[in-house]
Coordinates of C-alpha atoms in Angstrom, one line a residue:
X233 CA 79.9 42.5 102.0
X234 CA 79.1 40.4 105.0
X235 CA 78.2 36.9 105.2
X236 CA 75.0 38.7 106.5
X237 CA 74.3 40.2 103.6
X238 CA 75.1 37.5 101.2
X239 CA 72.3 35.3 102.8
X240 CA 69.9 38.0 102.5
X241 CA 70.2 38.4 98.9
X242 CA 70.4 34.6 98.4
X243 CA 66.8 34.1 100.7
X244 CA 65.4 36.9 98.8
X245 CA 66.4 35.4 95.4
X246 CA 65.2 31.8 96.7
X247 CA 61.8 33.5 98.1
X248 CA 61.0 35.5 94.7
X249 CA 61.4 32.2 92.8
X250 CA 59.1 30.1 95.1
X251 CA 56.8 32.6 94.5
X252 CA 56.9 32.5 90.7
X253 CA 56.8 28.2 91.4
X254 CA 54.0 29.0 93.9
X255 CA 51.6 31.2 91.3
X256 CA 52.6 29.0 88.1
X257 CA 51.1 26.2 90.3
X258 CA 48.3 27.9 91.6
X259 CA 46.7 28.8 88.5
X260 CA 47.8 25.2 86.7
X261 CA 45.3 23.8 89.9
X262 CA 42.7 26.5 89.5
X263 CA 42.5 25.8 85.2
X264 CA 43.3 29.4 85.1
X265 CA 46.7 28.9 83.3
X266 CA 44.6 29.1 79.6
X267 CA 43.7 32.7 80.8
X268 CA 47.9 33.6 80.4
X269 CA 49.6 31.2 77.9
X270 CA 48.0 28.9 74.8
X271 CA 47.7 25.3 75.3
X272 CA 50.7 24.7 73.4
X273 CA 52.5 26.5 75.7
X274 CA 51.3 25.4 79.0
X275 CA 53.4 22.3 78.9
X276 CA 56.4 24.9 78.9
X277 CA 55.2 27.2 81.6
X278 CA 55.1 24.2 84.1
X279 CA 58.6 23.1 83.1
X280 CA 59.4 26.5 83.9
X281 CA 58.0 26.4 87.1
X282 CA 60.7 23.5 87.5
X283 CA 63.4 24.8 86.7
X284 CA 62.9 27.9 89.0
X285 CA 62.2 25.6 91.8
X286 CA 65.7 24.1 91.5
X287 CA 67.4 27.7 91.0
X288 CA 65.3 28.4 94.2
X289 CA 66.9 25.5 95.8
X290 CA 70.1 26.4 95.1
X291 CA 70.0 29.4 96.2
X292 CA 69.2 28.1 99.3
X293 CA 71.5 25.7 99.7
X294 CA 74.3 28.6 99.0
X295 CA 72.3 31.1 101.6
X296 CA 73.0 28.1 104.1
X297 CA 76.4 27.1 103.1
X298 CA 78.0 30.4 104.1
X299 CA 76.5 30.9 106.9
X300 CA 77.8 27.1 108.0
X301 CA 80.8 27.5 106.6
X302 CA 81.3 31.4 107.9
X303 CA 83.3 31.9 104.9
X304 CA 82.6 35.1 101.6
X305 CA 81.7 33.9 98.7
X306 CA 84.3 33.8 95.2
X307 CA 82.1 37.4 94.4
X308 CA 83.3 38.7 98.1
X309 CA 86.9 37.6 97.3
X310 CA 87.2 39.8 94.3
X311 CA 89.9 42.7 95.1
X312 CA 90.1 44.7 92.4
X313 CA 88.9 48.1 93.5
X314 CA 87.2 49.4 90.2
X315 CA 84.1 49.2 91.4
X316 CA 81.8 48.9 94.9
X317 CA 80.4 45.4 96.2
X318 CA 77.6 47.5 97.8
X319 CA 74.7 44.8 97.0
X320 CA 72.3 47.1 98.0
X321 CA 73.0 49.7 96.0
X322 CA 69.5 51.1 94.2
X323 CA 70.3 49.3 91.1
X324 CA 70.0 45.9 93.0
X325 CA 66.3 47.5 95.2
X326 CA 65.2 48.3 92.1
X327 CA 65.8 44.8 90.5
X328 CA 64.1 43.2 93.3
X329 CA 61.1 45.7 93.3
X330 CA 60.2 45.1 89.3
X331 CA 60.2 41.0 90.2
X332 CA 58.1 41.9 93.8
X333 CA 55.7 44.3 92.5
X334 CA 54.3 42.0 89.8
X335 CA 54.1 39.4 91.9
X336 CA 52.4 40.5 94.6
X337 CA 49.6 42.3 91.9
X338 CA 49.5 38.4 90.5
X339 CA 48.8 36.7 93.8
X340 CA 46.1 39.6 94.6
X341 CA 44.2 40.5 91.4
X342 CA 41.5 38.2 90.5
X343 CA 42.0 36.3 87.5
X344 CA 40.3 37.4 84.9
X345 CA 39.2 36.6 81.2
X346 CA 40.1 39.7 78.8
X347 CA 36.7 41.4 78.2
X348 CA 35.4 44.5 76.0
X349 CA 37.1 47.2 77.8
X350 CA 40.4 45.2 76.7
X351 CA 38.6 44.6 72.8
X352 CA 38.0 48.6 72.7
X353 CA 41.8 49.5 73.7
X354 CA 43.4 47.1 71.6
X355 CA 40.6 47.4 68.5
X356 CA 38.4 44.6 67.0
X357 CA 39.7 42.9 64.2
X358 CA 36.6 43.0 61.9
X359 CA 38.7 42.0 59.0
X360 CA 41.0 39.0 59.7
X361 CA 42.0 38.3 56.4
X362 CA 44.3 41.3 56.9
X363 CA 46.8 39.7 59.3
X364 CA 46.8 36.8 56.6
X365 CA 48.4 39.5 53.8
X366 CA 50.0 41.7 56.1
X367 CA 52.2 38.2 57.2
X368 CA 53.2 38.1 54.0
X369 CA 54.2 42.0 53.1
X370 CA 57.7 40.9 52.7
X371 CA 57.6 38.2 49.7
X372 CA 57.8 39.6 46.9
X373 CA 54.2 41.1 45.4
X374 CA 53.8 38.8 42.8
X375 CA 53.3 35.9 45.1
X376 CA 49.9 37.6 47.0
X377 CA 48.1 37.5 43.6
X378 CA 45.6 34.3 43.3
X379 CA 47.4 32.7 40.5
X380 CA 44.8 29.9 41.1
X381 CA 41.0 29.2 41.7
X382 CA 39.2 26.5 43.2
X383 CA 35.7 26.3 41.2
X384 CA 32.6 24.7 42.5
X385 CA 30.4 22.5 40.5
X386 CA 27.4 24.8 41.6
X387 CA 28.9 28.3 42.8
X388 CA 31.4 30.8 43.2
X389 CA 35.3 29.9 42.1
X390 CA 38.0 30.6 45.0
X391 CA 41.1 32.2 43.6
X392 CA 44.6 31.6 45.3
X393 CA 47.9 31.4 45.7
X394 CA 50.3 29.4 47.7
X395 CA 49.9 31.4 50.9
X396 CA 45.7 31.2 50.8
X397 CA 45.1 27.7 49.2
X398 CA 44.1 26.6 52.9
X399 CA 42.0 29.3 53.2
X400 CA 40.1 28.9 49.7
X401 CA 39.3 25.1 50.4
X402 CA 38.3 26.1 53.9
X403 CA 35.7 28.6 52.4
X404 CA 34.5 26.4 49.9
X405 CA 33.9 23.6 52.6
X406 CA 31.7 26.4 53.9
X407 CA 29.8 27.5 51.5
X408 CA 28.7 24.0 50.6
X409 CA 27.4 24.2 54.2
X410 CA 23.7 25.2 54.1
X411 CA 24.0 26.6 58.2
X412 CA 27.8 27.9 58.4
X413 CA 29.0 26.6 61.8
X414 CA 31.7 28.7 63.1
X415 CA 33.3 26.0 65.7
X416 CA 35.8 26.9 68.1
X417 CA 38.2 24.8 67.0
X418 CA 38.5 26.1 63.5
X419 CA 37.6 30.0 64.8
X420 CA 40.3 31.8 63.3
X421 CA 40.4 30.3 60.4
X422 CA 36.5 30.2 59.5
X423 CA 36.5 34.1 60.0
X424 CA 39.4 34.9 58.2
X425 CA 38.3 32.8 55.2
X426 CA 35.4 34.2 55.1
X427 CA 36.8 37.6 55.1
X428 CA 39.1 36.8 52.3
X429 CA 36.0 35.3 50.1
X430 CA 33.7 38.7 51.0
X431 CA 31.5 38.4 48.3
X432 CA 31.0 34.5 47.6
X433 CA 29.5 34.5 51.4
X434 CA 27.0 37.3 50.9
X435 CA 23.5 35.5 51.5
X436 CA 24.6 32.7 53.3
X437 CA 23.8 31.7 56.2
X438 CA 25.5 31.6 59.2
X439 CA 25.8 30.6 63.1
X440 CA 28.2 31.9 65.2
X441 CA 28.9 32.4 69.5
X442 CA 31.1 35.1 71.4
X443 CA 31.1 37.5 73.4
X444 CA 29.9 40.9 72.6
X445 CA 32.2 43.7 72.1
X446 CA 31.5 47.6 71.1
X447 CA 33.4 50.4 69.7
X448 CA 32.0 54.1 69.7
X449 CA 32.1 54.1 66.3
X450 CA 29.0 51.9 66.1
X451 CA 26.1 53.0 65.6
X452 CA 22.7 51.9 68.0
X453 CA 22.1 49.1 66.4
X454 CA 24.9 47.0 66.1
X455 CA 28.0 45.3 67.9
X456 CA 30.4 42.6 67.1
X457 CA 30.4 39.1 68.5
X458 CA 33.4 37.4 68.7
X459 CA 36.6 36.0 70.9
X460 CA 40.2 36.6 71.4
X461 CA 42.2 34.9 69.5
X462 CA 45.8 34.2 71.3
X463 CA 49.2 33.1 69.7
X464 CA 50.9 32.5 72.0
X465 CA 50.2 34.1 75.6
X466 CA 48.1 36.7 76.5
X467 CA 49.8 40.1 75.9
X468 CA 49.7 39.1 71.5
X469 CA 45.5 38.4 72.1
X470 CA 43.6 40.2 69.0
X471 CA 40.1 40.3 69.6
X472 CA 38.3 38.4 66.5
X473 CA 34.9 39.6 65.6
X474 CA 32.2 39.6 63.1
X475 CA 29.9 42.9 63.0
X476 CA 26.0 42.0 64.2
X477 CA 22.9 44.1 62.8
X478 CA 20.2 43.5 65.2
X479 CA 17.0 45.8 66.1
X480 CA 17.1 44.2 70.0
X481 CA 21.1 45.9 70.7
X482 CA 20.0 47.1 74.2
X483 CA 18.8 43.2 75.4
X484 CA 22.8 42.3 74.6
X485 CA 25.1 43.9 77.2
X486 CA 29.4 43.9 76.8
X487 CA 30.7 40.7 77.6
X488 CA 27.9 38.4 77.8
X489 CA 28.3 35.6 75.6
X490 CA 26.0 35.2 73.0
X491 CA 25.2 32.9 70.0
X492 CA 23.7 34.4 66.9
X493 CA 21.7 33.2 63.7
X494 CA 21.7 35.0 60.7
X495 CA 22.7 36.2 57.2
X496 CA 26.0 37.1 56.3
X497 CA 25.9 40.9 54.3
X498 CA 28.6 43.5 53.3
X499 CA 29.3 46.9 55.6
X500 CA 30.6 49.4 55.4
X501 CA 32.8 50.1 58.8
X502 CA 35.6 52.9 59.7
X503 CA 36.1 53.0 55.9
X504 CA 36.8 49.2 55.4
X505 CA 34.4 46.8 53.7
X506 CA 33.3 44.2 56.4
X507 CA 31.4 40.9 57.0
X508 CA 28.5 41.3 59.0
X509 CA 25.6 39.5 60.0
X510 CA 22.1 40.6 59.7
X511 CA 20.9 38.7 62.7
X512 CA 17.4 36.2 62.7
X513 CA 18.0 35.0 66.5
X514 CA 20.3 35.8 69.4
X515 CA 20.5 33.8 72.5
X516 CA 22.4 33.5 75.9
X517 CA 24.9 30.6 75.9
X518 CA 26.8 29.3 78.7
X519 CA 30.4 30.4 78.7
X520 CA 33.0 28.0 77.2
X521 CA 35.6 26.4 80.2
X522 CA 38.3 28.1 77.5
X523 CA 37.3 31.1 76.7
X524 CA 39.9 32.2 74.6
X525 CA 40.7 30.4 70.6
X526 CA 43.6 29.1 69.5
X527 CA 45.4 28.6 65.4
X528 CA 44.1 25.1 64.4
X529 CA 47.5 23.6 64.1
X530 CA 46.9 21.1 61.6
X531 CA 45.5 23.4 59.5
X532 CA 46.0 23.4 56.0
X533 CA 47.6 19.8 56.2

């Protein structure tokens, strides 16, 4: 290979990685860096972006120091002969290509908040409480059965064990609420409390905002309202939702963002028993500068 050649791989390499600086930076400026990663990791992605400016710069630096110093490179040197230095073999186009072709779909698609038609592919999570069991399938049995309950003065008692003892003082907090604020702050966890404590929330009521999702399995008069909730970065988004009984469903179009009165009840939905709300009131509300929600990470402390 060719001094030539060497310092067209090395620009390419340098060139692909100021891109990925480039787009990390672009979005970071634009606040559109919450619609890819979770706060927690945003810190990360701009270090990142860092470090691939300096490989970038390297790269350059090594792209201009053969061509200066009209030498190979230690890979040129190599003399065994069990195998080809042809560095643009298809192997190597191909490489380059699946690093390109995101790239340039990055820089020209519109960023965009994940919406219904994403909600429908991936599923609504009506029952959140699941995802709370299910992360704990591989203990053994014994530990998922409340061995304890937290019992109100005046109410319903909250059994638990050492996975859901968060979640049970979370829900009685709630019910001792007389309007059940779901805040965004505390998103995941309200729902999935509520989930887990079905019954003691039937009757109560509640107030929660999100956007509106459907499934075909609905029928006419309902659709869930709700948010994606995101782990860590976009691709592991669930969209969170709560089902909504209303006898206005055609005023509420997918993906306007909505908050809604009303009183939690039981369903009955794709063969699972669900929360939903019969709703008093629904309104437009303007959408949230984050419109994504995030594990409270202090909760349970």
């Amino acid at each position: 290979m060719k001094i030539s050649s060497a310092f067209a791989h090395r620009t390419i390499r340098a060139a692909v990685l100021i891109a990925f600086v480039f787009f990390i930076v672009r979005i970071s400026q634009s606040d559109a860096l919450s619609y890819y990663v979770a706060p927690r990791m945003e810190l990360w992605v701009k270090g990142l972006a860092f470090g691939l400016y300096v490989l970038a710069m390297h790269q350059l630096y090594l792209a201009v120091r053969d061509v200066l110093s009209n030498k190979k490179t230690a890979a040129i040197t190599c003399t065994c002969s069990s195998h080809s230095h042809d560095q643009w073999k298809p192997s190597v186009i191909i490489m380059y290509a699946a690093l390109i072709v995101p790239l340039v779909l990055a820089f020209f698609i519109p960023d965009a908040v994940l919406g219904s038609q994403m909600a429908a592919k991936k599923g609504l999570n009506l029952t959140p409480s699941g995802i709370l069991l299910h992360s704990n399938s591989g203990d053994a049995a014994p530990n998922l059965i409340p061995n304890h309950k937290l019992q109100l003065d005046s109410g319903p008692s909250f059994p638990f064990n050492e996975y859901t003892r968060p979640y049970a003082k979370q829900a009685a907090d709630m019910y001792n609420q007389p309007l059940i604020s779901i805040n965004d702050d505390i998103y995941i966890e309200s729902l999935t409390s509520m989930d887990l404590y079905q019954e003691q929330f039937i009757g109560k009521k509640v107030q929660i905002s999100g956007y509106v999702y459907r499934l075909d399995s609905m029928n006419k008069n309902q659709f869930a309202v709700g948010r994606f909730a995101m782990r860590c970065c976009v691709a592991d988004s669930v969209p969170l939702a709560i089902l909504v009984g209303t006898d206005t469903p055609e005023q509420w179009q997918n993906d306007m963002y909505v908050v809604v009165l009303g009183t939690i009840e039981k369903r009955n939905f794709d063969g699972k028993s669900v929360l939903a709300i019969d709703a008093k009131s629904i309104d437009t509300q303007k959408v949230p500068t984050n419109p994504y929600v995030y594990g409270n990470p202090y909760f349970g402390d």
